[in-house]
CSV table of N, CA and C in Angstrom, one decimal:
chain,number,residue,atom,x,y,z
A,1,TRP,N,18.1,-43.0,0.7
A,1,TRP,CA,17.3,-42.3,1.6
A,1,TRP,C,16.4,-43.2,2.4
A,2,GLU,N,16.1,-44.4,1.9
A,2,GLU,CA,15.2,-45.3,2.6
A,2,GLU,C,15.7,-45.7,4.0
A,3,THR,N,17.0,-45.7,4.2
A,3,THR,CA,17.5,-46.1,5.5
A,3,THR,C,17.9,-45.0,6.4
A,4,VAL,N,17.6,-43.8,6.1
A,4,VAL,CA,18.1,-42.6,6.9
A,4,VAL,C,17.5,-42.6,8.3
A,5,LEU,N,16.3,-43.1,8.5
A,5,LEU,CA,15.7,-43.1,9.8
A,5,LEU,C,15.8,-44.4,10.5
A,6,GLU,N,16.4,-45.4,9.9
A,6,GLU,CA,16.6,-46.7,10.5
A,6,GLU,C,17.7,-46.7,11.5
A,7,PRO,N,17.7,-47.6,12.5
A,7,PRO,CA,18.8,-47.6,13.5
A,7,PRO,C,20.1,-48.0,12.8
A,8,TYR,N,21.2,-47.4,13.2
A,8,TYR,CA,22.5,-47.6,12.6
A,8,TYR,C,22.9,-49.1,13.0
A,9,PRO,N,23.4,-49.9,12.0
A,9,PRO,CA,23.7,-51.3,12.3
A,9,PRO,C,25.0,-51.4,13.0
A,10,PHE,N,25.2,-50.9,14.2
A,10,PHE,CA,26.4,-50.8,14.9
A,10,PHE,C,27.0,-52.2,15.1
A,11,GLU,N,26.2,-53.1,15.5
A,11,GLU,CA,26.7,-54.5,15.9
A,11,GLU,C,27.4,-55.2,14.7
A,12,THR,N,27.0,-54.9,13.5
A,12,THR,CA,27.6,-55.6,12.4
A,12,THR,C,28.5,-54.7,11.5
A,13,ARG,N,28.6,-53.4,11.9
A,13,ARG,CA,29.3,-52.5,11.1
A,13,ARG,C,30.8,-52.4,11.4
A,14,PHE,N,31.2,-52.8,12.6
A,14,PHE,CA,32.6,-52.6,13.0
A,14,PHE,C,33.2,-54.0,13.4
A,15,ARG,N,34.4,-54.3,12.8
A,15,ARG,CA,35.1,-55.5,13.1
A,15,ARG,C,35.8,-55.4,14.5
A,16,HIS,N,36.2,-54.2,14.8
A,16,HIS,CA,36.9,-53.9,16.1
A,16,HIS,C,36.0,-53.0,16.9
A,17,LYS,N,35.9,-53.4,18.2
A,17,LYS,CA,35.1,-52.5,19.2
A,17,LYS,C,35.9,-52.4,20.5
A,18,LEU,N,35.8,-51.3,21.1
A,18,LEU,CA,36.3,-51.1,22.4
A,18,LEU,C,35.1,-51.2,23.3
A,19,GLN,N,35.2,-52.0,24.4
A,19,GLN,CA,34.0,-52.2,25.3
A,19,GLN,C,34.4,-51.7,26.6
A,20,LEU,N,33.6,-50.8,27.2
A,20,LEU,CA,33.8,-50.3,28.5
A,20,LEU,C,32.7,-50.9,29.4
A,21,ASP,N,33.0,-51.6,30.4
A,21,ASP,CA,32.1,-52.2,31.3
A,21,ASP,C,32.1,-51.4,32.6
A,22,ILE,N,31.0,-50.9,33.0
A,22,ILE,CA,30.9,-50.1,34.2
A,22,ILE,C,30.1,-50.9,35.2
A,23,LEU,N,30.7,-51.2,36.4
A,23,LEU,CA,30.1,-52.1,37.4
A,23,LEU,C,30.1,-51.4,38.8
A,24,ALA,N,29.1,-51.7,39.6
A,24,ALA,CA,29.1,-51.3,40.9
A,24,ALA,C,28.3,-52.3,41.8
A,25,LYS,N,28.6,-52.3,43.0
A,25,LYS,CA,28.0,-53.3,43.9
A,25,LYS,C,26.5,-53.2,44.1
A,26,ASN,N,25.9,-52.0,44.0
A,26,ASN,CA,24.5,-51.9,44.0
A,26,ASN,C,24.0,-50.7,43.2
A,27,ALA,N,22.7,-50.5,43.0
A,27,ALA,CA,22.2,-49.6,42.1
A,27,ALA,C,22.5,-48.1,42.5
A,28,MET,N,22.5,-47.8,43.8
A,28,MET,CA,22.8,-46.5,44.2
A,28,MET,C,24.2,-46.1,43.9
A,29,ILE,N,25.2,-46.9,44.2
A,29,ILE,CA,26.6,-46.7,43.9
A,29,ILE,C,26.8,-46.6,42.4
A,30,PHE,N,26.1,-47.5,41.7
A,30,PHE,CA,26.2,-47.5,40.2
A,30,PHE,C,25.8,-46.2,39.6
A,31,ARG,N,24.7,-45.6,40.1
A,31,ARG,CA,24.3,-44.3,39.5
A,31,ARG,C,25.3,-43.3,39.7
A,32,LYS,N,25.9,-43.2,40.9
A,32,LYS,CA,27.0,-42.2,41.2
A,32,LYS,C,28.2,-42.5,40.3
A,33,TRP,N,28.6,-43.7,40.2
A,33,TRP,CA,29.8,-44.1,39.5
A,33,TRP,C,29.6,-43.8,38.0
A,34,LYS,N,28.5,-44.2,37.5
A,34,LYS,CA,28.2,-43.9,36.0
A,34,LYS,C,28.1,-42.4,35.8
A,35,ARG,N,27.6,-41.7,36.7
A,35,ARG,CA,27.5,-40.2,36.5
A,35,ARG,C,28.9,-39.6,36.5
A,36,TRP,N,29.8,-40.2,37.2
A,36,TRP,CA,31.2,-39.7,37.1
A,36,TRP,C,31.9,-40.1,35.8
A,37,ILE,N,31.7,-41.3,35.3
A,37,ILE,CA,32.4,-41.8,34.2
A,37,ILE,C,31.9,-41.2,32.8
A,38,LEU,N,30.5,-41.1,32.7
A,38,LEU,CA,30.0,-40.7,31.4
A,38,LEU,C,30.6,-39.5,30.8
A,39,PRO,N,30.7,-38.4,31.6
A,39,PRO,CA,31.3,-37.2,31.0
A,39,PRO,C,32.8,-37.3,30.6
A,40,LYS,N,33.5,-38.3,31.2
A,40,LYS,CA,34.9,-38.5,31.0
A,40,LYS,C,35.1,-39.3,29.7
A,41,ILE,N,34.1,-39.9,29.1
A,41,ILE,CA,34.2,-40.7,27.9
A,41,ILE,C,34.7,-39.9,26.8
A,42,SER,N,34.3,-38.6,26.8
A,42,SER,CA,34.7,-37.7,25.7
A,42,SER,C,36.3,-37.6,25.7
A,43,LEU,N,36.9,-37.7,26.8
A,43,LEU,CA,38.4,-37.6,26.9
A,43,LEU,C,39.0,-38.9,26.3
A,44,LEU,N,38.3,-40.0,26.5
A,44,LEU,CA,38.8,-41.3,25.9
A,44,LEU,C,38.6,-41.2,24.3
A,45,LEU,N,37.5,-40.7,23.9
A,45,LEU,CA,37.3,-40.5,22.5
A,45,LEU,C,38.3,-39.6,21.8
A,46,HIS,N,38.6,-38.5,22.5
A,46,HIS,CA,39.6,-37.6,22.0
A,46,HIS,C,41.0,-38.3,21.9
A,47,GLY,N,41.3,-39.1,22.9
A,47,GLY,CA,42.6,-39.8,22.8
A,47,GLY,C,42.6,-40.8,21.7
A,48,LEU,N,41.5,-41.5,21.4
A,48,LEU,CA,41.5,-42.5,20.3
A,48,LEU,C,41.5,-41.8,19.0
A,49,GLU,N,40.9,-40.6,18.9
A,49,GLU,CA,40.9,-39.9,17.6
A,49,GLU,C,42.3,-39.4,17.2
A,50,LYS,N,43.2,-39.3,18.2
A,50,LYS,CA,44.6,-38.9,17.9
A,50,LYS,C,45.4,-40.0,17.3
A,51,ILE,N,45.0,-41.2,17.4
A,51,ILE,CA,45.7,-42.3,16.8
A,51,ILE,C,45.6,-42.3,15.3
A,52,GLN,N,46.7,-42.2,14.6
A,52,GLN,CA,46.8,-42.1,13.2
A,52,GLN,C,46.1,-43.3,12.5
A,53,ASN,N,45.3,-43.0,11.5
A,53,ASN,CA,44.6,-43.9,10.6
A,53,ASN,C,43.5,-44.7,11.4
A,54,THR,N,43.0,-44.1,12.5
A,54,THR,CA,42.0,-44.7,13.2
A,54,THR,C,40.7,-43.8,13.2
A,55,HIS,N,39.6,-44.4,12.9
A,55,HIS,CA,38.3,-43.7,12.9
A,55,HIS,C,37.5,-44.4,14.0
A,56,ILE,N,36.8,-43.6,14.8
A,56,ILE,CA,35.9,-44.1,15.9
A,56,ILE,C,34.5,-43.7,15.7
A,57,ARG,N,33.6,-44.5,16.3
A,57,ARG,CA,32.2,-44.2,16.3
A,57,ARG,C,31.6,-44.8,17.6
A,58,PRO,N,31.3,-43.9,18.5
A,58,PRO,CA,30.6,-44.5,19.7
A,58,PRO,C,29.2,-45.0,19.5
A,59,CYS,N,28.9,-46.1,20.1
A,59,CYS,CA,27.5,-46.6,20.0
A,59,CYS,C,26.6,-45.7,20.8
A,60,PRO,N,25.5,-45.2,20.3
A,60,PRO,CA,24.7,-44.2,21.1
A,60,PRO,C,23.9,-44.9,22.2
A,61,GLU,N,23.9,-46.2,22.3
A,61,GLU,CA,23.1,-46.9,23.3
A,61,GLU,C,24.1,-47.5,24.3
A,62,VAL,N,23.7,-47.4,25.6
A,62,VAL,CA,24.4,-48.1,26.7
A,62,VAL,C,23.7,-49.5,26.8
A,63,LYS,N,24.4,-50.6,26.8
A,63,LYS,CA,23.9,-51.9,26.8
A,63,LYS,C,24.0,-52.5,28.2
A,64,PRO,N,23.0,-53.4,28.6
A,64,PRO,CA,23.1,-54.1,29.8
A,64,PRO,C,24.3,-55.0,29.8
A,65,PHE,N,25.0,-55.2,30.9
A,65,PHE,CA,26.1,-56.1,31.0
A,65,PHE,C,25.9,-57.1,32.1
A,66,VAL,N,26.2,-58.4,31.8
A,66,VAL,CA,26.0,-59.4,32.8
A,66,VAL,C,27.3,-60.2,32.9
A,67,ASP,N,27.8,-60.3,34.1
A,67,ASP,CA,28.9,-61.1,34.5
A,67,ASP,C,28.4,-62.1,35.5
A,68,HIS,N,28.4,-63.4,35.1
A,68,HIS,CA,27.8,-64.4,36.0
A,68,HIS,C,28.5,-64.5,37.3
A,69,ASP,N,29.7,-64.0,37.4
A,69,ASP,CA,30.4,-64.0,38.7
A,69,ASP,C,29.9,-62.9,39.6
A,70,LEU,N,29.3,-61.9,39.0
A,70,LEU,CA,28.9,-60.6,39.7
A,70,LEU,C,27.5,-60.4,39.5
A,71,VAL,N,26.6,-61.4,39.6
A,71,VAL,CA,25.2,-61.3,39.3
A,71,VAL,C,24.5,-60.2,40.1
A,72,LYS,N,24.8,-60.0,41.3
A,72,LYS,CA,24.1,-59.0,42.1
A,72,LYS,C,24.6,-57.5,41.8
A,73,TRP,N,25.7,-57.4,41.0
A,73,TRP,CA,26.2,-56.1,40.7
A,73,TRP,C,25.3,-55.4,39.7
A,74,SER,N,25.3,-54.1,39.7
A,74,SER,CA,24.7,-53.3,38.6
A,74,SER,C,25.7,-53.0,37.6
A,75,ALA,N,25.4,-53.2,36.3
A,75,ALA,CA,26.4,-53.1,35.3
A,75,ALA,C,25.9,-52.7,33.9
A,76,GLU,N,26.6,-52.0,33.2
A,76,GLU,CA,26.3,-51.6,31.8
A,76,GLU,C,27.6,-51.5,31.0
A,77,SER,N,27.4,-51.7,29.7
A,77,SER,CA,28.5,-51.6,28.7
A,77,SER,C,28.3,-50.5,27.7
A,78,ILE,N,29.4,-49.8,27.4
A,78,ILE,CA,29.5,-48.8,26.4
A,78,ILE,C,30.4,-49.3,25.3
A,79,PHE,N,30.0,-49.2,24.0
A,79,PHE,CA,30.9,-49.7,22.9
A,79,PHE,C,31.3,-48.5,22.0
A,80,ILE,N,32.5,-48.6,21.6
A,80,ILE,CA,33.1,-47.7,20.6
A,80,ILE,C,33.6,-48.5,19.4
A,81,GLY,N,33.0,-48.2,18.2
A,81,GLY,CA,33.4,-48.9,17.0
A,81,GLY,C,34.8,-48.3,16.6
A,82,LEU,N,35.7,-49.2,16.1
A,82,LEU,CA,37.0,-48.8,15.7
A,82,LEU,C,37.2,-49.2,14.2
A,83,HIS,N,37.7,-48.4,13.4
A,83,HIS,CA,38.0,-48.7,12.0
A,83,HIS,C,39.4,-48.2,11.8
A,84,PHE,N,40.3,-49.1,11.3
A,84,PHE,CA,41.7,-48.8,11.1
A,84,PHE,C,41.9,-48.8,9.6
A,85,LYS,N,42.3,-47.6,9.1
A,85,LYS,CA,42.6,-47.5,7.7
A,85,LYS,C,44.1,-47.8,7.5
A,86,ALA,N,44.3,-48.6,6.4
A,86,ALA,CA,45.7,-48.9,6.1
A,86,ALA,C,46.4,-47.6,5.6
A,87,PRO,N,47.6,-47.3,6.0
A,87,PRO,CA,48.3,-46.1,5.5
A,87,PRO,C,48.5,-46.3,4.0
A,88,SER,N,48.7,-45.3,3.3
A,88,SER,CA,49.0,-45.4,1.8
A,88,SER,C,50.2,-46.2,1.6
A,89,GLN,N,50.1,-47.2,0.7
A,89,GLN,CA,51.2,-48.0,0.4
A,89,GLN,C,52.1,-47.5,-0.7
A,90,ALA,N,53.4,-47.3,-0.4
A,90,ALA,CA,54.3,-46.7,-1.4
A,90,ALA,C,54.9,-47.8,-2.2
A,91,ASN,N,55.1,-49.0,-1.6
A,91,ASN,CA,55.7,-50.1,-2.4
A,91,ASN,C,55.2,-51.5,-1.8
A,92,SER,N,55.6,-52.6,-2.4
A,92,SER,CA,55.1,-53.9,-1.9
A,92,SER,C,55.7,-54.2,-0.6
A,93,GLU,N,56.9,-53.7,-0.2
A,93,GLU,CA,57.5,-54.0,1.1
A,93,GLU,C,56.6,-53.4,2.2
A,94,THR,N,56.1,-52.1,1.9
A,94,THR,CA,55.2,-51.5,2.9
A,94,THR,C,54.0,-52.3,3.0
A,95,GLN,N,53.4,-52.8,1.9
A,95,GLN,CA,52.2,-53.6,2.0
A,95,GLN,C,52.4,-54.8,2.9
A,96,GLU,N,53.5,-55.5,2.8
A,96,GLU,CA,53.8,-56.6,3.7
A,96,GLU,C,53.9,-56.2,5.1
A,97,ASN,N,54.5,-55.1,5.4
A,97,ASN,CA,54.6,-54.7,6.8
A,97,ASN,C,53.3,-54.2,7.4
A,98,ASN,N,52.4,-53.7,6.5
A,98,ASN,CA,51.1,-53.3,7.0
A,98,ASN,C,50.2,-54.5,7.4
A,99,ALA,N,50.4,-55.6,6.8
A,99,ALA,CA,49.7,-56.8,7.1
A,99,ALA,C,49.9,-57.2,8.6
A,100,LEU,N,51.1,-56.9,9.1
A,100,LEU,CA,51.5,-57.3,10.4
A,100,LEU,C,51.5,-56.1,11.5
A,101,ARG,N,51.0,-55.0,11.1
A,101,ARG,CA,51.1,-53.8,12.0
A,101,ARG,C,50.1,-53.9,13.1
A,102,THR,N,50.4,-53.2,14.2
A,102,THR,CA,49.5,-53.1,15.3
A,102,THR,C,49.2,-51.7,15.6
A,103,ILE,N,48.1,-51.5,16.3
A,103,ILE,CA,47.7,-50.1,16.7
A,103,ILE,C,47.6,-50.2,18.2
A,104,ASP,N,48.3,-49.3,18.9
A,104,ASP,CA,48.4,-49.3,20.4
A,104,ASP,C,47.3,-48.4,20.9
A,105,LEU,N,46.3,-49.0,21.5
A,105,LEU,CA,45.2,-48.2,22.1
A,105,LEU,C,45.4,-47.9,23.6
A,106,ARG,N,46.5,-48.5,24.1
A,106,ARG,CA,46.8,-48.4,25.6
A,106,ARG,C,47.0,-47.0,26.1
A,107,PRO,N,47.7,-46.1,25.4
A,107,PRO,CA,47.8,-44.7,25.9
A,107,PRO,C,46.5,-44.0,26.2
A,108,ALA,N,45.5,-44.1,25.2
A,108,ALA,CA,44.2,-43.5,25.4
A,108,ALA,C,43.5,-44.2,26.5
A,109,ALA,N,43.5,-45.5,26.6
A,109,ALA,CA,42.8,-46.2,27.6
A,109,ALA,C,43.4,-46.0,29.0
A,110,THR,N,44.7,-46.0,29.1
A,110,THR,CA,45.4,-45.7,30.3
A,110,THR,C,45.1,-44.3,30.9
A,111,THR,N,45.1,-43.4,30.0
A,111,THR,CA,44.8,-42.0,30.5
A,111,THR,C,43.4,-41.9,31.0
A,112,PHE,N,42.4,-42.5,30.3
A,112,PHE,CA,41.0,-42.6,30.7
A,112,PHE,C,40.9,-43.2,32.1
A,113,ILE,N,41.5,-44.4,32.3
A,113,ILE,CA,41.4,-45.1,33.5
A,113,ILE,C,42.0,-44.2,34.7
A,114,GLU,N,43.1,-43.6,34.4
A,114,GLU,CA,43.7,-42.7,35.4
A,114,GLU,C,42.8,-41.6,35.8
A,115,ILE,N,42.1,-41.0,34.9
A,115,ILE,CA,41.2,-39.9,35.1
A,115,ILE,C,40.0,-40.4,36.0
A,116,ILE,N,39.4,-41.5,35.6
A,116,ILE,CA,38.2,-42.0,36.3
A,116,ILE,C,38.6,-42.5,37.7
A,117,ASN,N,39.8,-43.0,37.8
A,117,ASN,CA,40.2,-43.4,39.2
A,117,ASN,C,40.4,-42.3,40.1
A,118,GLY,N,40.3,-41.0,39.6
A,118,GLY,CA,40.4,-39.9,40.5
A,118,GLY,C,39.0,-39.5,41.1
A,119,TRP,N,38.0,-40.4,41.0
A,119,TRP,CA,36.7,-40.2,41.5
A,119,TRP,C,36.8,-39.8,43.0
A,120,PRO,N,36.3,-38.6,43.4
A,120,PRO,CA,36.4,-38.2,44.8
A,120,PRO,C,35.7,-39.2,45.8
A,121,GLU,N,34.6,-39.9,45.3
A,121,GLU,CA,33.9,-40.7,46.2
A,121,GLU,C,34.5,-42.1,46.3
A,122,LYS,N,35.5,-42.4,45.6
A,122,LYS,CA,36.1,-43.7,45.6
A,122,LYS,C,36.6,-44.2,47.0
A,123,VAL,N,37.0,-43.2,47.8
A,123,VAL,CA,37.4,-43.5,49.2
A,123,VAL,C,36.3,-44.2,49.9
A,124,PHE,N,35.0,-43.8,49.6
A,124,PHE,CA,33.9,-44.4,50.3
A,124,PHE,C,33.5,-45.8,49.7
A,125,TYR,N,33.7,-45.9,48.4
A,125,TYR,CA,33.2,-47.1,47.7
A,125,TYR,C,34.3,-48.0,47.1
A,126,GLY,N,35.5,-47.9,47.7
A,126,GLY,CA,36.6,-48.8,47.2
A,126,GLY,C,36.2,-50.2,47.2
A,127,GLY,N,36.5,-50.9,46.2
A,127,GLY,CA,36.2,-52.4,46.1
A,127,GLY,C,34.7,-52.6,45.7
A,128,LYS,N,33.9,-51.5,45.6
A,128,LYS,CA,32.5,-51.7,45.2
A,128,LYS,C,32.2,-51.1,43.8
A,129,VAL,N,33.3,-50.6,43.1
A,129,VAL,CA,33.1,-50.1,41.8
A,129,VAL,C,34.2,-50.7,40.9
A,130,GLU,N,33.9,-50.7,39.6
A,130,GLU,CA,34.9,-51.3,38.7
A,130,GLU,C,34.6,-50.8,37.3
A,131,VAL,N,35.7,-50.6,36.5
A,131,VAL,CA,35.5,-50.4,35.1
A,131,VAL,C,36.5,-51.2,34.4
A,132,ARG,N,36.0,-51.9,33.3
A,132,ARG,CA,36.9,-52.7,32.5
A,132,ARG,C,36.9,-52.2,31.1
A,133,VAL,N,38.1,-52.1,30.5
A,133,VAL,CA,38.2,-51.7,29.1
A,133,VAL,C,38.8,-52.9,28.4
A,134,LYS,N,38.1,-53.3,27.3
A,134,LYS,CA,38.7,-54.4,26.5
A,134,LYS,C,38.4,-54.2,25.0
A,135,HIS,N,39.2,-54.9,24.2
A,135,HIS,CA,39.0,-54.8,22.8
A,135,HIS,C,38.3,-56.1,22.3
A,136,ASN,N,37.3,-55.9,21.5
A,136,ASN,CA,36.6,-57.1,20.9
A,136,ASN,C,36.8,-57.1,19.4
A,137,GLN,N,37.1,-58.2,18.9
A,137,GLN,CA,37.3,-58.3,17.4
A,137,GLN,C,36.4,-59.4,16.9
A,138,VAL,N,35.6,-58.9,15.9
A,138,VAL,CA,34.7,-59.9,15.2
A,138,VAL,C,35.5,-60.6,14.2
A,139,PRO,N,35.3,-61.9,14.0
A,139,PRO,CA,36.0,-62.7,13.0
A,139,PRO,C,35.8,-62.1,11.6
A,140,GLN,N,36.9,-62.2,10.8
A,140,GLN,CA,36.9,-61.7,9.4
A,140,GLN,C,35.6,-62.2,8.7
A,141,GLY,N,34.9,-61.3,8.0
A,141,GLY,CA,33.8,-61.7,7.2
A,141,GLY,C,32.4,-61.5,7.9
A,142,GLU,N,32.4,-61.3,9.3
A,142,GLU,CA,31.2,-61.2,10.0
A,142,GLU,C,30.8,-59.7,10.2
A,143,ALA,N,31.7,-58.8,10.0
A,143,ALA,CA,31.4,-57.4,10.1
A,143,ALA,C,31.5,-56.7,8.7
A,144,LYS,N,30.7,-55.8,8.4
A,144,LYS,CA,30.8,-55.0,7.2
A,144,LYS,C,31.8,-53.9,7.4
A,145,SER,N,32.4,-53.5,6.3
A,145,SER,CA,33.4,-52.4,6.4
A,145,SER,C,32.6,-51.1,6.8
A,146,SER,N,33.2,-50.3,7.7
A,146,SER,CA,32.6,-49.0,8.0
A,146,SER,C,33.0,-47.9,7.1
A,147,GLY,N,34.0,-48.1,6.2
A,147,GLY,CA,34.5,-47.2,5.3
A,147,GLY,C,34.0,-45.8,5.3
């Protein structure tokens, strides 16, 4: 109970994270772009939840994002913690195959990108807005299990 009111240790809790970088050429465009994207994130989360043996936890805080090539752009990052459970192992052959398995996040990410690219104001701000979706992996041993 001592830790119930403490901030959740998101940074160290997940070995895998999905990072969404929201960027726009200036603050006014950024506010509009972000207002379009934020409600659509629930669709991304729903797509990720459909992936078998995958547990997700969105970080409740939006973080500042800095790209030194785009210093004058307004930007923020949203993180989603990912935990991949190993499927139940029936035999040793299955265990060996699980060590090399991959989880394809592309369908959920692609659907999300297609939806946000439908922004009605994009015709006015083409080339002045961007969203990047990438997977970050913390080296083994630096993140605690989210079990």
